[in-house]
Amino acid sequence: MKKIGVLTSGGDSPGMNAAIRAVVRSSVARGLEVYGIYDGYKGLVEDRMVKLTRFSVSDMIIKGGTMLGSARLPEFKEPEIIDKAVDILKNRGIDGLVVVGGDGTFRGAQALSERGIACIALPGTIDNDIAATEYSIGFDTALQTVIENVDKLRDTSSSHHRCSVIEVMGNRCGDLALYSGITTGAEIIITSDSEFKLETVIEKLNYFDLVKQKNHAIVIISEKITDVYQLAKEISKQTGFSGRATVLGHIQRGGSPTAFDRLLATRMGDKAVERIVEGFKSECICLVNNEIVAVDINEALNTPEPNRKQLVELHERLV
Ligand code: ATP
């Protein structure tokens, strides 16, 4: 193998640049040429790429977003579009790819590897929804952003006897809500794993207000569960708290990556290049027991979601 490509795809996440940097520097150190492909699979099928040197990625370890851009290309599921991508790679003499993204990106890599292109996937998503890895690149930074914002909302909520309802990203995977809820001392955490019932939320809030005499309440809720503005109105109507909703939105995707994400991306990027050089064709790189390991993409996509029951119980015990 002489030439490889690297791309970022799906929703961006902080630390993608650190991953690109690691792939480039690791490739150069191992004598490989490396091409940066713009805008994920979209740029690939449009043959938009550039040769990267070790200097192309200078300063990138600290930057949020992705220097290569990211995009979604739903048509990439169609066989003729995938064949086109394979032809483009073959014409350029690129026989290996490192892709960074979520499970959709992994499926694209799987399709390419079935057609003979060696693909190693890195989990890059703020949702932490790749079950095969304990952490995905960007999750820790997004969590930090949520915590900083919730802490600020708590200050003002305490001053006004308010209940802040804060919607965070991650629907299929509630980790961002669960981890931020525990680490900010939120009174209530609602994810798609817990059944949402307005009556239960109201009952709990009245208990925190009247029995526990809390000055404020924080409700952290994953996106796409209910209309948080409506929920805040009901809270104002049915409890002693004044309800206010905040949707954190895309702010959670931005920012300079934390030390954890920089290190994770750096370790994963280097491992991906090592696996490509060793001749592996269809793997993703995961963090398991703090070790960086390679897992077959198929296996990774079929890994059942981890059970967060212990964390849920921990939260309920300490709130
Ligand atoms: P995020 O978790 O941020 O949503 P993701 O990688 O899961 O990231 P998707 O939009 O699902 O984001 O996928 C990214 C891209 O991967 C798609 O736009 C498409 O080009 C490709 N892709 C998704 N699913 C498949 C599939 N089944 N086969 C081939 N390619 C796919």
Coordinates of C-alpha atoms in Angstrom, one line a residue, residues 3-7 35-38 40-50 73 76 79-97 112 115-117:
K3 CA -1.5 5.8 -1.0
I4 CA -4.4 6.2 1.4
G5 CA -7.2 8.7 1.7
V6 CA -8.9 10.2 4.7
L7 CA -12.3 11.8 5.0
Y35 CA -4.9 12.4 0.4
G36 CA -7.5 14.5 2.1
I37 CA -11.0 14.0 0.6
Y38 CA -13.4 16.9 0.9
G40 CA -17.1 13.0 3.0
Y41 CA -18.4 10.5 0.5
K42 CA -19.9 13.4 -1.5
G43 CA -16.4 14.8 -2.3
L44 CA -15.2 11.3 -3.0
V45 CA -17.7 10.6 -5.8
E46 CA -16.9 14.1 -7.1
D47 CA -13.2 13.3 -7.1
R48 CA -12.4 16.3 -4.8
M49 CA -9.2 15.6 -2.9
V50 CA -5.8 17.1 -2.1
L73 CA -24.8 11.8 0.6
F76 CA -24.0 6.6 -1.4
P79 CA -24.4 0.3 -5.9
E80 CA -23.5 2.4 -9.0
I81 CA -22.5 5.4 -6.8
I82 CA -20.3 3.2 -4.7
D83 CA -18.8 1.7 -7.9
K84 CA -18.0 5.2 -9.1
A85 CA -16.2 6.0 -5.8
V86 CA -14.2 2.7 -6.2
D87 CA -13.2 3.7 -9.8
I88 CA -12.1 7.1 -8.6
L89 CA -9.9 5.7 -5.9
K90 CA -8.4 3.1 -8.2
N91 CA -7.7 5.6 -10.9
R92 CA -5.8 7.6 -8.3
G93 CA -4.0 4.6 -7.0
I94 CA -5.6 4.9 -3.6
D95 CA -6.3 1.5 -2.1
G96 CA -7.0 2.3 1.5
L97 CA -9.3 4.8 3.3
L112 CA -16.4 0.1 -0.1
R115 CA -15.5 -3.9 -3.3
G116 CA -11.8 -4.3 -2.4
I117 CA -11.0 -0.9 -0.8

